[in-house]
Structures are given as structure tokens and as C-alpha cells.
mmCIF file of C-alpha atoms in Angstrom:
data_model
loop_
_atom_site.group_PDB
_atom_site.id
_atom_site.type_symbol
_atom_site.label_atom_id
_atom_site.label_comp_id
_atom_site.label_asym_id
_atom_site.label_seq_id
_atom_site.Cartn_x
_atom_site.Cartn_y
_atom_site.Cartn_z
ATOM 1 C CA MET A 1 10.411 -10.123 -24.515
ATOM 2 C CA PRO A 2 11.201 -10.267 -20.760
ATOM 3 C CA ASP A 3 14.715 -9.013 -21.589
ATOM 4 C CA LEU A 4 13.215 -5.992 -23.348
ATOM 5 C CA LEU A 5 11.103 -5.135 -20.296
ATOM 6 C CA VAL A 6 14.149 -5.447 -18.024
ATOM 7 C CA ASP A 7 16.205 -3.208 -20.354
ATOM 8 C CA TYR A 8 13.362 -0.696 -20.584
ATOM 9 C CA LEU A 9 12.892 -0.511 -16.822
ATOM 10 C CA THR A 10 16.663 -0.240 -16.297
ATOM 11 C CA GLU A 11 16.724 2.696 -18.706
ATOM 12 C CA ARG A 12 13.833 4.382 -16.893
ATOM 13 C CA ARG A 13 15.132 3.646 -13.373
ATOM 14 C CA PRO A 14 17.297 6.781 -12.821
ATOM 15 C CA ALA A 15 14.303 9.088 -13.315
ATOM 16 C CA LEU A 16 11.855 7.136 -11.091
ATOM 17 C CA ASP A 17 11.486 6.542 -7.378
ATOM 18 C CA TYR A 18 11.223 2.971 -6.109
ATOM 19 C CA ALA A 19 7.426 2.857 -5.724
ATOM 20 C CA THR A 20 6.830 4.224 -9.229
ATOM 21 C CA LEU A 21 9.353 1.804 -10.747
ATOM 22 C CA ASP A 22 7.747 -1.085 -8.846
ATOM 23 C CA ASN A 23 4.249 -0.143 -10.062
ATOM 24 C CA LEU A 24 5.485 0.330 -13.622
ATOM 25 C CA SER A 25 7.213 -3.067 -13.645
ATOM 26 C CA ARG A 26 4.078 -4.787 -12.310
ATOM 27 C CA SER A 27 1.898 -3.027 -14.866
ATOM 28 C CA LEU A 28 4.087 -3.849 -17.845
ATOM 29 C CA ALA A 29 5.126 -7.367 -16.843
ATOM 30 C CA ARG A 30 1.943 -8.701 -15.268
ATOM 31 C CA ARG A 31 -0.996 -6.689 -16.521
ATOM 32 C CA PHE A 32 0.325 -6.120 -20.042
ATOM 33 C CA TRP A 33 2.734 -8.795 -21.229
ATOM 34 C CA ALA A 34 1.706 -11.747 -19.019
ATOM 35 C CA ASP A 35 -1.936 -11.042 -19.871
ATOM 36 C CA LEU A 36 -1.105 -11.076 -23.595
ATOM 37 C CA GLU A 37 0.835 -14.345 -23.260
ATOM 38 C CA ALA A 38 -1.980 -15.948 -21.269
ATOM 39 C CA HIS A 39 -4.658 -15.056 -23.833
ATOM 40 C CA HIS A 40 -2.506 -15.325 -26.972
ATOM 41 C CA PRO A 41 0.145 -18.043 -26.457
ATOM 42 C CA GLY A 42 3.188 -17.713 -28.664
ATOM 43 C CA ILE A 43 3.057 -13.935 -28.975
ATOM 44 C CA ASP A 44 6.627 -12.624 -29.182
ATOM 45 C CA SER A 45 6.392 -9.101 -30.553
ATOM 46 C CA LEU A 46 5.049 -5.724 -29.537
ATOM 47 C CA HIS A 47 3.454 -5.513 -32.971
ATOM 48 C CA LEU A 48 -0.073 -6.493 -31.892
ATOM 49 C CA PRO A 49 -2.729 -7.437 -34.406
ATOM 50 C CA THR A 50 -5.736 -5.130 -34.199
ATOM 51 C CA GLN A 51 -8.049 -7.763 -32.700
ATOM 52 C CA VAL A 52 -5.472 -8.701 -30.030
ATOM 53 C CA ALA A 53 -4.996 -5.027 -29.090
ATOM 54 C CA VAL A 54 -8.760 -4.426 -28.854
ATOM 55 C CA GLN A 55 -9.264 -7.491 -26.648
ATOM 56 C CA TRP A 56 -6.368 -6.531 -24.385
ATOM 57 C CA LYS A 57 -7.632 -2.950 -23.985
ATOM 58 C CA GLN A 58 -11.036 -4.332 -23.012
ATOM 59 C CA ARG A 59 -9.455 -6.603 -20.370
ATOM 60 C CA ALA A 60 -7.280 -3.732 -19.123
ATOM 61 C CA GLN A 61 -10.321 -1.522 -18.561
ATOM 62 C CA THR A 62 -12.375 -4.101 -16.657
ATOM 63 C CA LYS A 63 -11.938 -6.555 -13.819
ATOM 64 C CA THR A 64 -13.772 -9.778 -13.112
ATOM 65 C CA VAL A 65 -14.653 -10.430 -9.498
ATOM 66 C CA ARG A 66 -15.773 -13.862 -8.402
ATOM 67 C CA ARG A 67 -18.388 -13.722 -5.646
ATOM 68 C CA ARG A 68 -19.643 -16.658 -3.695
ATOM 69 C CA ARG A 69 -23.379 -16.997 -3.193
ATOM 70 C CA SER A 70 -25.014 -18.314 -0.034
ATOM 71 C CA ASP A 71 -25.854 -21.587 -1.825
ATOM 72 C CA GLY A 72 -22.147 -22.209 -2.565
ATOM 73 C CA THR A 73 -22.171 -21.304 -6.264
ATOM 74 C CA HIS A 74 -20.069 -18.515 -7.698
ATOM 75 C CA ASP A 75 -20.979 -15.486 -9.771
ATOM 76 C CA GLU A 76 -18.538 -13.614 -11.934
ATOM 77 C CA VAL A 77 -19.183 -9.892 -12.023
ATOM 78 C CA VAL A 78 -17.404 -7.704 -14.580
ATOM 79 C CA SER A 79 -16.917 -4.095 -13.514
ATOM 80 C CA PRO A 80 -14.799 -1.206 -14.779
ATOM 81 C CA ARG A 81 -11.331 -0.754 -13.298
ATOM 82 C CA LEU A 82 -10.713 2.476 -11.447
ATOM 83 C CA ASP A 83 -7.085 2.596 -12.621
ATOM 84 C CA GLY A 84 -7.515 1.287 -16.180
ATOM 85 C CA SER A 85 -6.186 4.435 -17.817
ATOM 86 C CA THR A 86 -3.012 4.265 -15.687
ATOM 87 C CA LEU A 87 -2.090 0.975 -17.340
ATOM 88 C CA LEU A 88 -2.888 2.322 -20.805
ATOM 89 C CA ILE A 89 -0.662 5.351 -20.155
ATOM 90 C CA ALA A 90 2.216 3.098 -19.019
ATOM 91 C CA VAL A 91 1.950 0.884 -22.117
ATOM 92 C CA ARG A 92 1.666 3.893 -24.423
ATOM 93 C CA ALA A 93 4.793 5.358 -22.787
ATOM 94 C CA LEU A 94 6.620 2.067 -23.431
ATOM 95 C CA TYR A 95 5.823 2.177 -27.153
ATOM 96 C CA LEU A 96 6.622 5.887 -27.519
ATOM 97 C CA ASP A 97 9.867 5.637 -25.507
ATOM 98 C CA LEU A 98 11.063 2.732 -27.652
ATOM 99 C CA ALA A 99 10.338 4.692 -30.841
ATOM 100 C CA ARG A 100 12.199 7.750 -29.524
ATOM 101 C CA TRP A 101 15.163 5.766 -28.196
ATOM 102 C CA ALA A 102 15.451 3.861 -31.496
ATOM 103 C CA GLY A 103 16.417 7.181 -33.103
ATOM 104 C CA GLU A 104 19.422 7.359 -30.761
ATOM 105 C CA GLU A 105 20.343 3.642 -30.493
ATOM 106 C CA LEU A 106 18.871 1.843 -33.482
ATOM 107 C CA ALA A 107 20.663 -1.463 -32.892
ATOM 108 C CA ARG A 108 19.436 -1.753 -29.295
ATOM 109 C CA TRP A 109 15.852 -0.473 -29.497
ATOM 110 C CA GLY A 110 15.029 -0.568 -33.230
ATOM 111 C CA PRO A 111 13.966 -4.235 -33.416
ATOM 112 C CA TRP A 112 11.272 -3.614 -30.796
ATOM 113 C CA VAL A 113 9.645 -0.545 -32.347
ATOM 114 C CA ALA A 114 6.025 -1.173 -33.325
ATOM 115 C CA PRO A 115 2.894 0.904 -33.885
ATOM 116 C CA CYS A 116 1.345 1.904 -30.577
ATOM 117 C CA PRO A 117 -2.010 0.163 -30.087
ATOM 118 C CA ILE A 118 -3.199 2.906 -27.711
ATOM 119 C CA GLY A 119 -4.313 6.144 -29.294
ATOM 120 C CA GLU A 120 -5.248 9.469 -27.735
ATOM 121 C CA ALA A 121 -8.930 8.527 -27.948
ATOM 122 C CA ASP A 122 -8.296 5.411 -25.823
ATOM 123 C CA LEU A 123 -6.899 7.462 -22.971
ATOM 124 C CA ASN A 124 -9.642 10.072 -22.680
ATOM 125 C CA LEU A 125 -7.959 11.671 -19.680
ATOM 126 C CA LYS A 126 -10.605 14.355 -19.325
ATOM 127 C CA LYS A 127 -13.326 11.784 -18.746
ATOM 128 C CA HIS A 128 -11.060 9.879 -16.336
ATOM 129 C CA GLY A 129 -10.404 13.086 -14.381
ATOM 130 C CA GLN A 130 -14.120 13.778 -14.204
ATOM 131 C CA ARG A 131 -14.770 10.278 -12.858
ATOM 132 C CA VAL A 132 -12.070 10.663 -10.195
ATOM 133 C CA LYS A 133 -13.513 14.017 -9.128
ATOM 134 C CA ALA A 134 -17.025 12.571 -9.027
ATOM 135 C CA ARG A 135 -15.835 9.737 -6.725
ATOM 136 C CA MET A 136 -14.075 12.232 -4.437
ATOM 137 C CA ASP A 137 -17.165 14.431 -4.297
ATOM 138 C CA GLN A 138 -19.331 11.418 -3.496
ATOM 139 C CA ARG A 139 -17.042 10.422 -0.604
ATOM 140 C CA THR A 140 -17.262 14.001 0.697
ATOM 141 C CA ARG A 141 -21.073 13.936 0.506
ATOM 142 C CA GLN A 142 -21.152 10.605 2.360
ATOM 143 C CA ARG A 143 -18.908 11.848 5.157
ATOM 144 C CA LEU A 144 -20.403 15.336 5.498
ATOM 145 C CA PRO A 145 -23.241 14.345 7.877
ATOM 146 C CA ALA A 146 -20.648 13.006 10.349
ATOM 147 C CA LEU A 147 -18.645 16.257 10.343
ATOM 148 C CA PRO A 148 -20.357 17.873 13.399
ATOM 149 C CA THR A 149 -19.703 14.701 15.425
ATOM 150 C CA VAL A 150 -16.061 14.650 14.357
ATOM 151 C CA VAL A 151 -15.633 18.342 15.229
ATOM 152 C CA ARG A 152 -17.297 17.845 18.635
ATOM 153 C CA ALA A 153 -15.062 14.831 19.385
ATOM 154 C CA ALA A 154 -11.945 16.738 18.279
ATOM 155 C CA LYS A 155 -12.841 19.689 20.528
ATOM 156 C CA GLU A 156 -13.451 17.335 23.441
ATOM 157 C CA LEU A 157 -10.102 15.597 22.898
ATOM 158 C CA LEU A 158 -8.339 18.949 22.625
ATOM 159 C CA GLY A 159 -9.995 20.153 25.836
ATOM 160 C CA ASN A 160 -8.915 16.987 27.656
ATOM 161 C CA LYS A 161 -5.335 17.383 26.420
ATOM 162 C CA VAL A 162 -5.229 21.029 27.493
ATOM 163 C CA LEU A 163 -6.481 20.068 30.985
ATOM 164 C CA ARG A 164 -3.861 17.319 31.243
ATOM 165 C CA VAL A 165 -1.050 19.634 30.213
ATOM 166 C CA PHE A 166 -2.255 22.280 32.681
ATOM 167 C CA SER A 167 -2.550 19.671 35.460
ATOM 168 C CA ILE A 168 0.934 18.301 34.763
ATOM 169 C CA SER A 169 2.452 21.769 34.712
ATOM 170 C CA GLN A 170 0.719 22.589 38.041
ATOM 171 C CA ARG A 171 2.044 19.382 39.614
ATOM 172 C CA ARG A 172 5.555 20.083 38.381
ATOM 173 C CA SER A 173 5.545 23.626 39.700
ATOM 174 C CA SER A 174 4.190 22.480 43.096
ATOM 175 C CA ARG A 175 6.855 19.727 43.262
ATOM 176 C CA ASN A 176 9.544 22.263 42.500
ATOM 177 C CA LEU A 177 8.263 24.555 45.268
ATOM 178 C CA GLY A 178 8.065 21.612 47.654
ATOM 179 C CA PHE A 179 11.601 20.621 46.774
ATOM 180 C CA LEU A 180 12.816 24.144 47.457
ATOM 181 C CA LYS A 181 11.059 24.221 50.852
ATOM 182 C CA THR A 182 12.530 20.840 51.795
ATOM 183 C CA ALA A 183 15.973 21.906 50.621
ATOM 184 C CA ASN A 184 15.776 25.126 52.669
ATOM 185 C CA ARG A 185 14.837 23.218 55.847
ATOM 186 C CA ALA A 186 17.556 20.597 55.399
ATOM 187 C CA THR A 187 20.361 23.042 54.726
ATOM 188 C CA PRO A 188 21.826 24.721 57.819
ATOM 189 C CA ARG A 189 21.873 28.477 57.588
ATOM 190 C CA HIS A 190 25.235 30.135 57.769
ATOM 191 C CA HIS A 191 25.233 33.735 58.741
ATOM 192 C CA ASP A 192 27.581 36.020 57.044
ATOM 193 C CA ARG A 193 29.578 37.585 59.902
ATOM 194 C CA SER A 194 31.006 40.255 57.651
ATOM 195 C CA ARG A 195 27.670 42.072 57.608
ATOM 196 C CA ARG A 196 27.646 42.737 61.350
#
């Protein structure tokens, strides 16, 4: 199975930038396949039994955070992942790409083709988009009361910068004038005798 993931990522590499390829490889290798191997030892196929697929999708959508209490004990809190649908999209793309590529190179990709355990209903991109927008709106509402302070500070900083630039330009122009005066005093004057 690791060889399949390497081949798949190598095939996808020309169309992806480094960061996207890196994220995709982490998602598929660690959060998909390593998770399946950890919870279902001996699994060696992309053809996932229904129960295995359901359990994996549940784990992909949630995260367990271990928090330490003041008395030294630990609590495990399960909360929804913010990027759970990103992983589901990556795994769905893997299954669909393999099925499409098997039509072109059956010997290479055909043995790995399996039914995709992630359906359209699992993705629910509209709901995900609404959640993202709601989080962005909430951050805006939280930061809005501080906006007048930020604007006042920005204006003050801009005013200080303008004064500095003006002061520096005044100093430079006065130095240049001083240099010219000093240069005129130090240079002996030669009179043009042809004008007489």
C-alpha cells in the first residue's frame, strides 16, 4: 500500500505546488492509511468494509484532545475537526483518480480500484462553507470593538512617520546648503579677466 501512495503522489506531483503536495501526502499517508492500519491491523486493500469506512469517517471528522486537570488527572475531549472535509475530499480524489487512471493504464492502477467509501452526502460542502463563513464573521465581530483603537494608533504612527520624513528632508537640505556655503568660502575666487 505505501508503494501505491508513492506512485499516486508521483503522478499528481507535476500539477501541484510543494505545499499542496506535502499536505496531500500527510493527509493520505498519516491521517488516512496509517489511521486505518492502527485501528484495523492487517488491512491491505482500499476496498474498505462498510463498518471500517464508517468508523474511519467518524475519526476523520473529530479530534480527541487530552487536557490535564489541576489535580493531575487527564480528560479526553472529543471535538469536531475544522478541516475534516479537506481530508475526505483528498481521499475521495484518490479513489476517483485511481478509477479514472485504470481506464488508461489497467495493469498499473486496476488492481487498486475499489468503491469509494466517501459519497457526496459525506462531503456536504455547502454546510462546511457556511461553518467557515460563520467562524470568519465571529472573528470579525470579536475584533470590531477594537477597530477605533487600531485606526487611532495607525493614524498616530503615520503622523510620526510623516514628521520624521519631513525632519530628515529638512536636515538634508540644510546640510546641503551648509556644504555649499563652506565650499564657496574654501574655494578661492578667480576673476575672469576677459570680461573687463
